PDB file of N, CA and C and ligand atoms in Angstrom:
ATOM      1  N   MET W1061       0.909  -0.891   0.003  1.00  0.00           N
ATOM      2  CA  MET W1061      -0.085   0.155  -0.246  1.00  0.00           C
ATOM      3  C   MET W1061       0.916   1.322   0.113  1.00  0.00           C
ATOM      4  N   ALA W1062       1.122   1.852  -0.962  1.00  0.00           N
ATOM      5  CA  ALA W1062       1.934   3.038  -1.217  1.00  0.00           C
ATOM      6  C   ALA W1062       0.741   4.410  -1.012  1.00  0.00           C
ATOM      7  N   GLY W1063       1.094   4.901   0.343  1.00  0.00           N
ATOM      8  CA  GLY W1063       0.207   5.948   1.015  1.00  0.00           C
ATOM      9  C   GLY W1063      -0.957   5.767   0.966  1.00  0.00           C
ATOM     10  N   ARG W1064      -1.796   6.316   1.660  1.00  0.00           N
ATOM     11  CA  ARG W1064      -3.358   6.025   2.013  1.00  0.00           C
ATOM     12  C   ARG W1064      -4.196   7.081   0.858  1.00  0.00           C
ATOM     13  N   THR W1065      -5.178   6.920   0.620  1.00  0.00           N
ATOM     14  CA  THR W1065      -5.879   7.451  -0.285  1.00  0.00           C
ATOM     15  C   THR W1065      -6.520   8.339   0.839  1.00  0.00           C
ATOM     16  N   ARG W1066      -7.075   9.568   0.419  1.00  0.00           N
ATOM     17  CA  ARG W1066      -7.476  10.255   0.991  1.00  0.00           C
ATOM     18  C   ARG W1066      -8.959  10.359   0.917  1.00  0.00           C
ATOM     19  N   GLY W1067     -10.042  10.320   1.343  1.00  0.00           N
ATOM     20  CA  GLY W1067     -11.330  10.692   1.198  1.00  0.00           C
ATOM     21  C   GLY W1067     -12.045  11.153   0.079  1.00  0.00           C
ATOM     22  N   GLY W1068     -12.736  10.439  -0.535  1.00  0.00           N
ATOM     23  CA  GLY W1068     -13.185  10.990  -1.894  1.00  0.00           C
ATOM     24  C   GLY W1068     -12.293  10.371  -3.088  1.00  0.00           C
ATOM     25  N   ASP W1069     -11.159   9.797  -2.726  1.00  0.00           N
ATOM     26  CA  ASP W1069     -10.772   9.168  -3.853  1.00  0.00           C
ATOM     27  C   ASP W1069     -11.182   7.919  -4.302  1.00  0.00           C
ATOM     28  N   PHE W1070     -11.291   7.369  -5.713  1.00  0.00           N
ATOM     29  CA  PHE W1070     -11.337   6.360  -6.317  1.00  0.00           C
ATOM     30  C   PHE W1070     -10.734   5.276  -6.528  1.00  0.00           C
ATOM     31  N   PRO W1071     -11.402   4.283  -6.435  1.00  0.00           N
ATOM     32  CA  PRO W1071     -10.156   2.850  -6.745  1.00  0.00           C
ATOM     33  C   PRO W1071     -10.255   2.888  -8.530  1.00  0.00           C
ATOM     34  N   ARG W1072      -9.211   2.438  -8.396  1.00  0.00           N
ATOM     35  CA  ARG W1072      -8.755   2.871  -9.909  1.00  0.00           C
ATOM     36  C   ARG W1072      -8.447   1.522 -10.637  1.00  0.00           C
ATOM     37  N   CYS W1073      -8.954   1.717 -12.060  1.00  0.00           N
ATOM     38  CA  CYS W1073      -8.951   0.229 -12.729  1.00  0.00           C
ATOM     39  C   CYS W1073      -7.443  -0.244 -12.589  1.00  0.00           C
ATOM     40  N   PRO W1074      -7.316  -1.736 -12.116  1.00  0.00           N
ATOM     41  CA  PRO W1074      -5.407  -1.897 -11.985  1.00  0.00           C
ATOM     42  C   PRO W1074      -5.207  -2.107 -13.526  1.00  0.00           C
ATOM     43  N   ALA W1075      -5.778  -2.186 -14.591  1.00  0.00           N
ATOM     44  CA  ALA W1075      -5.093  -2.279 -15.900  1.00  0.00           C
ATOM     45  C   ALA W1075      -4.917  -1.196 -16.739  1.00  0.00           C
ATOM     46  N   CYS W1076      -5.714  -0.006 -16.476  1.00  0.00           N
ATOM     47  CA  CYS W1076      -5.360   1.275 -17.156  1.00  0.00           C
ATOM     48  C   CYS W1076      -5.059   2.706 -16.385  1.00  0.00           C
ATOM     49  N   GLY W1077      -5.470   2.259 -14.895  1.00  0.00           N
ATOM     50  CA  GLY W1077      -5.369   3.131 -13.882  1.00  0.00           C
ATOM     51  C   GLY W1077      -6.349   4.551 -13.830  1.00  0.00           C
ATOM     52  N   THR W1078      -7.790   4.564 -14.562  1.00  0.00           N
ATOM     53  CA  THR W1078      -8.537   5.173 -14.801  1.00  0.00           C
ATOM     54  C   THR W1078      -9.375   5.049 -13.221  1.00  0.00           C
ATOM     55  N   PRO W1079      -9.733   6.126 -12.796  1.00  0.00           N
ATOM     56  CA  PRO W1079     -10.129   5.967 -11.761  1.00  0.00           C
ATOM     57  C   PRO W1079     -11.818   5.646 -11.848  1.00  0.00           C
ATOM     58  N   VAL W1080     -12.349   4.525 -11.347  1.00  0.00           N
ATOM     59  CA  VAL W1080     -13.410   3.965 -11.225  1.00  0.00           C
ATOM     60  C   VAL W1080     -14.435   3.905 -10.254  1.00  0.00           C
ATOM     61  N   HIS W1081     -15.790   3.479 -10.409  1.00  0.00           N
ATOM     62  CA  HIS W1081     -16.463   3.074  -9.194  1.00  0.00           C
ATOM     63  C   HIS W1081     -16.667   1.832  -9.187  1.00  0.00           C
ATOM     64  N   LYS W1082     -16.549   0.951  -8.081  1.00  0.00           N
ATOM     65  CA  LYS W1082     -16.809  -0.264  -7.977  1.00  0.00           C
ATOM     66  C   LYS W1082     -18.008  -0.478  -7.022  1.00  0.00           C
ATOM     67  N   GLU W1083     -18.724  -1.336  -7.227  1.00  0.00           N
ATOM     68  CA  GLU W1083     -19.974  -1.458  -6.502  1.00  0.00           C
ATOM     69  C   GLU W1083     -20.608  -2.842  -6.743  1.00  0.00           C
ATOM     70  N   LEU W1084     -20.978  -3.781  -5.776  1.00  0.00           N
ATOM     71  CA  LEU W1084     -21.789  -4.966  -6.098  1.00  0.00           C
ATOM     72  C   LEU W1084     -23.277  -4.611  -5.804  1.00  0.00           C
ATOM     73  N   VAL W1085     -23.462  -4.574  -7.222  1.00  0.00           N
ATOM     74  CA  VAL W1085     -24.909  -4.281  -6.990  1.00  0.00           C
ATOM     75  C   VAL W1085     -25.812  -5.060  -6.941  1.00  0.00           C
ATOM     76  N   GLY W1086     -26.698  -5.376  -6.052  1.00  0.00           N
ATOM     77  CA  GLY W1086     -28.020  -6.117  -5.783  1.00  0.00           C
ATOM     78  C   GLY W1086     -28.859  -6.158  -6.367  1.00  0.00           C
ATOM     79  N   LEU W1087     -29.240  -7.327  -7.468  1.00  0.00           N
ATOM     80  CA  LEU W1087     -30.511  -6.906  -7.850  1.00  0.00           C
ATOM     81  C   LEU W1087     -31.334  -8.152  -7.969  1.00  0.00           C
ATOM     82  N   ARG W1088     -31.671  -8.944  -8.883  1.00  0.00           N
ATOM     83  CA  ARG W1088     -32.319 -10.528  -9.081  1.00  0.00           C
ATOM     84  C   ARG W1088     -30.587 -11.195  -8.775  1.00  0.00           C
ATOM     85  N   ALA W1089     -29.641 -10.808  -8.948  1.00  0.00           N
ATOM     86  CA  ALA W1089     -28.292 -11.129  -9.246  1.00  0.00           C
ATOM     87  C   ALA W1089     -27.478 -10.331  -8.584  1.00  0.00           C
ATOM     88  N   ALA W1090     -26.556 -10.484  -7.543  1.00  0.00           N
ATOM     89  CA  ALA W1090     -25.484  -9.652  -7.337  1.00  0.00           C
ATOM     90  C   ALA W1090     -24.250  -9.394  -8.545  1.00  0.00           C
ATOM     91  N   LEU W1091     -24.330  -8.283  -8.783  1.00  0.00           N
ATOM     92  CA  LEU W1091     -23.736  -7.717 -10.329  1.00  0.00           C
ATOM     93  C   LEU W1091     -22.428  -6.638  -9.635  1.00  0.00           C
ATOM     94  N   ASN W1092     -21.264  -7.418 -10.472  1.00  0.00           N
ATOM     95  CA  ASN W1092     -20.191  -6.910  -9.578  1.00  0.00           C
ATOM     96  C   ASN W1092     -19.726  -5.669 -10.818  1.00  0.00           C
ATOM     97  N   VAL W1093     -20.033  -4.726 -10.558  1.00  0.00           N
ATOM     98  CA  VAL W1093     -19.602  -3.641 -11.531  1.00  0.00           C
ATOM     99  C   VAL W1093     -18.864  -2.426 -11.622  1.00  0.00           C
ATOM    100  N   THR W1094     -17.708  -2.488 -12.362  1.00  0.00           N
ATOM    101  CA  THR W1094     -16.859  -1.471 -12.507  1.00  0.00           C
ATOM    102  C   THR W1094     -17.342  -0.422 -13.172  1.00  0.00           C
ATOM    103  N   ALA W1095     -17.581   1.241 -12.811  1.00  0.00           N
ATOM    104  CA  ALA W1095     -18.206   1.851 -13.945  1.00  0.00           C
ATOM    105  C   ALA W1095     -17.189   3.067 -13.943  1.00  0.00           C
ATOM    106  N   ASP W1096     -17.046   3.416 -15.313  1.00  0.00           N
ATOM    107  CA  ASP W1096     -16.345   4.730 -15.475  1.00  0.00           C
ATOM    108  C   ASP W1096     -17.028   6.246 -14.537  1.00  0.00           C
ATOM    109  N   LEU W1097     -16.407   7.239 -14.298  1.00  0.00           N
ATOM    110  CA  LEU W1097     -16.684   8.028 -13.849  1.00  0.00           C
ATOM    111  C   LEU W1097     -17.332   8.953 -14.857  1.00  0.00           C
ATOM    112  N   THR W1098     -16.780   9.129 -15.725  1.00  0.00           N
ATOM    113  CA  THR W1098     -17.290  10.221 -16.879  1.00  0.00           C
ATOM    114  C   THR W1098     -18.827   9.899 -16.916  1.00  0.00           C
ATOM    115  N   PRO W1099     -19.375  11.336 -17.093  1.00  0.00           N
ATOM    116  CA  PRO W1099     -20.673  11.272 -17.344  1.00  0.00           C
ATOM    117  C   PRO W1099     -21.151  11.540 -18.935  1.00  0.00           C
ATOM    118  N   LEU W1100     -21.720  10.486 -19.219  1.00  0.00           N
ATOM    119  CA  LEU W1100     -22.386  10.470 -20.605  1.00  0.00           C
ATOM    120  C   LEU W1100     -23.322  11.490 -21.128  1.00  0.00           C
ATOM    121  N   THR W1101     -23.264  12.224 -22.265  1.00  0.00           N
ATOM    122  CA  THR W1101     -24.550  12.672 -22.791  1.00  0.00           C
ATOM    123  C   THR W1101     -25.678  11.676 -23.211  1.00  0.00           C
ATOM    124  N   PRO W1102     -27.022  12.028 -23.561  1.00  0.00           N
ATOM    125  CA  PRO W1102     -27.289  11.157 -24.126  1.00  0.00           C
ATOM    126  C   PRO W1102     -27.391  10.616 -25.550  1.00  0.00           C
ATOM    127  N   ALA W1103     -26.328  11.260 -26.427  1.00  0.00           N
ATOM    128  CA  ALA W1103     -25.735  10.643 -27.587  1.00  0.00           C
ATOM    129  C   ALA W1103     -24.989   9.678 -27.156  1.00  0.00           C
ATOM    130  N   GLU W1104     -24.069   9.960 -26.197  1.00  0.00           N
ATOM    131  CA  GLU W1104     -22.825   9.127 -25.874  1.00  0.00           C
ATOM    132  C   GLU W1104     -23.480   7.602 -25.363  1.00  0.00           C
ATOM    133  N   GLN W1105     -24.562   7.721 -24.732  1.00  0.00           N
ATOM    134  CA  GLN W1105     -25.200   6.483 -24.013  1.00  0.00           C
ATOM    135  C   GLN W1105     -25.856   5.615 -25.007  1.00  0.00           C
ATOM    136  N   ALA W1106     -26.455   6.406 -26.437  1.00  0.00           N
ATOM    137  CA  ALA W1106     -26.838   5.684 -27.575  1.00  0.00           C
ATOM    138  C   ALA W1106     -25.544   4.915 -27.996  1.00  0.00           C
ATOM    139  N   ALA W1107     -24.361   5.691 -28.520  1.00  0.00           N
ATOM    140  CA  ALA W1107     -23.491   5.250 -28.892  1.00  0.00           C
ATOM    141  C   ALA W1107     -22.620   4.136 -28.257  1.00  0.00           C
ATOM    142  N   VAL W1108     -22.710   4.374 -26.748  1.00  0.00           N
ATOM    143  CA  VAL W1108     -21.701   3.020 -26.177  1.00  0.00           C
ATOM    144  C   VAL W1108     -22.828   1.774 -26.061  1.00  0.00           C
ATOM    145  N   ARG W1109     -23.963   1.848 -26.228  1.00  0.00           N
ATOM    146  CA  ARG W1109     -24.878   0.862 -25.608  1.00  0.00           C
ATOM    147  C   ARG W1109     -24.926  -0.216 -26.651  1.00  0.00           C
ATOM    148  N   GLU W1110     -24.686  -1.514 -25.808  1.00  0.00           N
ATOM    149  CA  GLU W1110     -24.754  -2.558 -26.244  1.00  0.00           C
ATOM    150  C   GLU W1110     -25.550  -3.386 -25.352  1.00  0.00           C
ATOM    151  N   PRO W1111     -25.999  -4.603 -25.899  1.00  0.00           N
ATOM    152  CA  PRO W1111     -26.925  -5.962 -24.970  1.00  0.00           C
ATOM    153  C   PRO W1111     -26.162  -5.945 -23.484  1.00  0.00           C
ATOM    154  N   ASN W1112     -24.874  -6.005 -23.663  1.00  0.00           N
ATOM    155  CA  ASN W1112     -24.288  -6.446 -22.598  1.00  0.00           C
ATOM    156  C   ASN W1112     -23.513  -5.354 -21.815  1.00  0.00           C
ATOM    157  N   ARG W1113     -23.694  -4.361 -21.999  1.00  0.00           N
ATOM    158  CA  ARG W1113     -23.189  -3.145 -21.715  1.00  0.00           C
ATOM    159  C   ARG W1113     -23.888  -1.933 -21.109  1.00  0.00           C
ATOM    160  N   LEU W1114     -24.201  -1.798 -19.709  1.00  0.00           N
ATOM    161  CA  LEU W1114     -25.587  -1.350 -19.222  1.00  0.00           C
ATOM    162  C   LEU W1114     -24.748   0.202 -19.075  1.00  0.00           C
ATOM    163  N   ILE W1115     -25.890   1.022 -18.879  1.00  0.00           N
ATOM    164  CA  ILE W1115     -25.780   2.279 -18.473  1.00  0.00           C
ATOM    165  C   ILE W1115     -26.543   2.567 -17.002  1.00  0.00           C
ATOM    166  N   TRP W1116     -25.926   3.506 -16.390  1.00  0.00           N
ATOM    167  CA  TRP W1116     -26.002   3.094 -14.680  1.00  0.00           C
ATOM    168  C   TRP W1116     -26.249   4.622 -14.332  1.00  0.00           C
ATOM    169  N   CYS W1117     -26.873   5.012 -13.858  1.00  0.00           N
ATOM    170  CA  CYS W1117     -27.192   6.612 -12.892  1.00  0.00           C
ATOM    171  C   CYS W1117     -26.517   6.427 -11.698  1.00  0.00           C
ATOM    172  N   LEU W1118     -25.330   7.131 -11.828  1.00  0.00           N
ATOM    173  CA  LEU W1118     -24.425   7.164 -10.478  1.00  0.00           C
ATOM    174  C   LEU W1118     -24.780   8.422  -9.510  1.00  0.00           C
ATOM    175  N   ARG W1119     -25.412   8.266  -8.590  1.00  0.00           N
ATOM    176  CA  ARG W1119     -25.835   9.244  -7.502  1.00  0.00           C
ATOM    177  C   ARG W1119     -25.240   9.157  -6.324  1.00  0.00           C
ATOM    178  N   THR W1120     -25.126  10.157  -5.594  1.00  0.00           N
ATOM    179  CA  THR W1120     -24.258  10.692  -4.533  1.00  0.00           C
ATOM    180  C   THR W1120     -25.465  10.912  -3.624  1.00  0.00           C
ATOM    181  N   ASN W1121     -25.302   9.639  -2.737  1.00  0.00           N
ATOM    182  CA  ASN W1121     -26.458  10.674  -1.333  1.00  0.00           C
ATOM    183  C   ASN W1121     -25.902  11.618  -0.317  1.00  0.00           C
ATOM    184  N   SER W1122     -26.525  11.926   0.703  1.00  0.00           N
ATOM    185  CA  SER W1122     -26.420  12.600   1.409  1.00  0.00           C
ATOM    186  C   SER W1122     -25.117  12.176   2.270  1.00  0.00           C
ATOM    187  N   LEU W1123     -24.742  11.559   2.286  1.00  0.00           N
ATOM    188  CA  LEU W1123     -23.390  11.492   2.900  1.00  0.00           C
ATOM    189  C   LEU W1123     -22.475  11.055   2.454  1.00  0.00           C
ATOM    190  N   GLY W1124     -22.890  11.317   0.846  1.00  0.00           N
ATOM    191  CA  GLY W1124     -21.315  11.544  -0.223  1.00  0.00           C
ATOM    192  C   GLY W1124     -21.233  10.007  -0.348  1.00  0.00           C
ATOM    193  N   HIS W1125     -21.807   9.264  -0.186  1.00  0.00           N
ATOM    194  CA  HIS W1125     -21.452   7.710  -0.922  1.00  0.00           C
ATOM    195  C   HIS W1125     -22.391   7.847  -2.212  1.00  0.00           C
ATOM    196  N   ARG W1126     -21.577   7.183  -2.960  1.00  0.00           N
ATOM    197  CA  ARG W1126     -22.070   7.171  -4.370  1.00  0.00           C
ATOM    198  C   ARG W1126     -22.603   5.555  -4.738  1.00  0.00           C
ATOM    199  N   ARG W1127     -23.721   5.526  -5.456  1.00  0.00           N
ATOM    200  CA  ARG W1127     -24.305   4.429  -5.606  1.00  0.00           C
ATOM    201  C   ARG W1127     -24.726   4.186  -6.937  1.00  0.00           C
ATOM    202  N   LEU W1128     -25.011   3.088  -7.276  1.00  0.00           N
ATOM    203  CA  LEU W1128     -25.120   2.867  -8.898  1.00  0.00           C
ATOM    204  C   LEU W1128     -26.791   2.684  -8.835  1.00  0.00           C
ATOM    205  N   THR W1129     -27.464   3.191  -9.394  1.00  0.00           N
ATOM    206  CA  THR W1129     -28.994   2.917  -9.467  1.00  0.00           C
ATOM    207  C   THR W1129     -29.427   2.210 -10.710  1.00  0.00           C
ATOM    208  N   TRP W1130     -29.789   1.285 -10.821  1.00  0.00           N
ATOM    209  CA  TRP W1130     -30.335   0.500 -12.280  1.00  0.00           C
ATOM    210  C   TRP W1130     -31.141   1.560 -13.271  1.00  0.00           C
ATOM    211  N   MET W1131     -31.248   1.516 -14.200  1.00  0.00           N
ATOM    212  CA  MET W1131     -31.771   2.650 -15.022  1.00  0.00           C
ATOM    213  C   MET W1131     -32.672   1.976 -15.964  1.00  0.00           C
ATOM    214  N   GLU W1132     -32.368   0.799 -15.897  1.00  0.00           N
ATOM    215  CA  GLU W1132     -33.835   0.037 -16.554  1.00  0.00           C
ATOM    216  C   GLU W1132     -35.087  -0.847 -15.954  1.00  0.00           C
ATOM    217  N   PRO W1133     -36.125  -0.670 -16.254  1.00  0.00           N
ATOM    218  CA  PRO W1133     -36.266  -0.522 -18.018  1.00  0.00           C
ATOM    219  C   PRO W1133     -36.361   0.640 -18.245  1.00  0.00           C
ATOM    220  N   TRP W1134     -36.753   1.614 -17.260  1.00  0.00           N
ATOM    221  CA  TRP W1134     -37.222   3.055 -17.851  1.00  0.00           C
ATOM    222  C   TRP W1134     -36.308   3.935 -16.867  1.00  0.00           C
ATOM    223  N   HIS W1135     -35.829   5.078 -17.298  1.00  0.00           N
ATOM    224  CA  HIS W1135     -35.319   6.214 -16.533  1.00  0.00           C
ATOM    225  C   HIS W1135     -35.739   7.586 -17.179  1.00  0.00           C
ATOM    226  N   PRO W1136     -36.164   8.590 -16.217  1.00  0.00           N
ATOM    227  CA  PRO W1136     -36.419   9.436 -16.866  1.00  0.00           C
ATOM    228  C   PRO W1136     -35.387  10.399 -18.093  1.00  0.00           C
ATOM    229  N   PRO W1137     -35.692  10.609 -19.186  1.00  0.00           N
ATOM    230  CA  PRO W1137     -34.889  11.278 -19.728  1.00  0.00           C
ATOM    231  C   PRO W1137     -34.151  12.630 -19.575  1.00  0.00           C
ATOM    232  N   ASP W1138     -34.861  13.302 -18.636  1.00  0.00           N
ATOM    233  CA  ASP W1138     -34.378  14.623 -17.956  1.00  0.00           C
ATOM    234  C   ASP W1138     -33.441  14.531 -16.382  1.00  0.00           C
ATOM    235  N   CYS W1139     -33.565  12.902 -16.345  1.00  0.00           N
ATOM    236  CA  CYS W1139     -33.048  12.986 -14.897  1.00  0.00           C
ATOM    237  C   CYS W1139     -31.667  13.723 -14.454  1.00  0.00           C
ATOM    238  N   THR W1140     -31.764  14.456 -13.564  1.00  0.00           N
ATOM    239  CA  THR W1140     -30.506  15.369 -12.952  1.00  0.00           C
ATOM    240  C   THR W1140     -30.247  14.878 -11.993  1.00  0.00           C
ATOM    241  N   ARG W1141     -30.562  13.721 -11.168  1.00  0.00           N
ATOM    242  CA  ARG W1141     -30.005  13.197  -9.954  1.00  0.00           C
ATOM    243  C   ARG W1141     -28.537  12.532  -9.770  1.00  0.00           C
ATOM    244  N   GLY W1142     -28.260  12.199 -10.716  1.00  0.00           N
ATOM    245  CA  GLY W1142     -26.982  11.241 -11.168  1.00  0.00           C
ATOM    246  C   GLY W1142     -26.288  11.375 -12.587  1.00  0.00           C
ATOM    247  N   ASP W1143     -25.257  11.063 -12.129  1.00  0.00           N
ATOM    248  CA  ASP W1143     -24.324  11.141 -13.758  1.00  0.00           C
ATOM    249  C   ASP W1143     -24.519   9.933 -14.347  1.00  0.00           C
ATOM    250  N   HIS W1144     -24.995   9.873 -15.283  1.00  0.00           N
ATOM    251  CA  HIS W1144     -24.955   8.559 -16.290  1.00  0.00           C
ATOM    252  C   HIS W1144     -23.646   8.142 -16.782  1.00  0.00           C
ATOM    253  N   VAL W1145     -23.786   6.961 -16.209  1.00  0.00           N
ATOM    254  CA  VAL W1145     -22.447   6.523 -16.886  1.00  0.00           C
ATOM    255  C   VAL W1145     -22.229   4.716 -16.960  1.00  0.00           C
ATOM    256  N   THR W1146     -21.585   4.243 -17.543  1.00  0.00           N
ATOM    257  CA  THR W1146     -21.587   3.048 -18.163  1.00  0.00           C
ATOM    258  C   THR W1146     -20.324   2.263 -17.788  1.00  0.00           C
ATOM    259  N   GLU W1147     -20.213   0.927 -17.738  1.00  0.00           N
ATOM    260  CA  GLU W1147     -19.125   0.033 -17.678  1.00  0.00           C
ATOM    261  C   GLU W1147     -17.685   0.521 -18.004  1.00  0.00           C
ATOM    262  N   HIS W1148     -16.826   0.414 -17.179  1.00  0.00           N
ATOM    263  CA  HIS W1148     -15.739   0.636 -17.402  1.00  0.00           C
ATOM    264  C   HIS W1148     -15.233  -0.346 -18.335  1.00  0.00           C
ATOM    265  N   ARG W1149     -14.211   0.363 -19.436  1.00  0.00           N
ATOM    266  CA  ARG W1149     -13.616  -0.684 -20.218  1.00  0.00           C
ATOM    267  C   ARG W1149     -12.315   0.020 -20.399  1.00  0.00           C
ATOM    268  N   CYS W1150     -11.129  -0.498 -20.626  1.00  0.00           N
ATOM    269  CA  CYS W1150      -9.983  -0.053 -20.625  1.00  0.00           C
ATOM    270  C   CYS W1150      -9.856   0.624 -22.021  1.00  0.00           C
ATOM    271  N   PRO W1151      -9.136   1.638 -22.094  1.00  0.00           N
ATOM    272  CA  PRO W1151      -9.105   2.707 -23.871  1.00  0.00           C
ATOM    273  C   PRO W1151      -8.264   1.810 -24.372  1.00  0.00           C
ATOM    274  N   PRO W1152      -8.438   1.560 -25.618  1.00  0.00           N
ATOM    275  CA  PRO W1152      -7.259   1.023 -26.555  1.00  0.00           C
ATOM    276  C   PRO W1152      -5.915   1.153 -26.255  1.00  0.00           C
ATOM    277  N   ALA W1153      -5.249   0.274 -26.340  1.00  0.00           N
ATOM    278  CA  ALA W1153      -3.569   0.716 -26.334  1.00  0.00           C
ATOM    279  C   ALA W1153      -2.865   1.747 -26.892  1.00  0.00           C
ATOM    280  N   GLU W1154      -1.820   2.453 -26.187  1.00  0.00           N
ATOM    281  CA  GLU W1154      -1.186   3.411 -27.089  1.00  0.00           C
ATOM    282  C   GLU W1154      -0.852   2.827 -28.502  1.00  0.00           C
ATOM    283  N   PRO W1155      -0.819   3.220 -29.706  1.00  0.00           N
ATOM    284  CA  PRO W1155      -0.975   2.440 -30.772  1.00  0.00           C
ATOM    285  C   PRO W1155       1.154   1.767 -30.668  1.00  0.00           C
ATOM    286  N   THR W1156       1.606   2.531 -29.906  1.00  0.00           N
ATOM    287  CA  THR W1156       3.211   2.024 -29.857  1.00  0.00           C
ATOM    288  C   THR W1156       3.335   0.863 -29.472  1.00  0.00           C
ATOM    289  N   THR W1157       2.582   0.234 -28.379  1.00  0.00           N
ATOM    290  CA  THR W1157       2.413  -0.995 -28.114  1.00  0.00           C
ATOM    291  C   THR W1157       1.915  -2.078 -28.653  1.00  0.00           C
ATOM    292  N   LEU W1158       1.303  -1.958 -29.604  1.00  0.00           N
ATOM    293  CA  LEU W1158       0.589  -2.967 -30.969  1.00  0.00           C
ATOM    294  C   LEU W1158       1.818  -3.593 -31.832  1.00  0.00           C
ATOM    295  N   PHE W1159       2.184  -4.441 -31.909  1.00  0.00           N
ATOM    296  CA  PHE W1159       2.891  -5.104 -32.541  1.00  0.00           C
ATOM    297  C   PHE W1159       4.603  -4.692 -32.526  1.00  0.00           C
TER     298      PHE W1159
HETATM  299 ZN1  LIG Z 163     -30.315   9.521 -13.758  1.00  0.00          ZN
HETATM  300 ZN1  LIG Z 164      -9.284   0.021 -17.456  1.00  0.00          ZN
END
């Protein structure tokens, strides 16, 4: 452990170092979610949406805890209660590392 993380720091993706939000979301089955912290516009959400890639409403409660909120089957299009984020995927590797 190199240095303590300050309150409010985020876990990071071990592969690419991007700050992410990790949460075990319990619905019908517990889902281990690693979400990006970058809010997506509706157009970006449509662009990244895939059958196996969910969009989440990431809300911060009064205690400052972030919670992922399920957006299916419907979510208000004008929701302002949270950031709409998607599952983290590591960005493509730098071109110089390919081949
Ligand atoms: Zn929302
Ligand atoms: Zn990553």
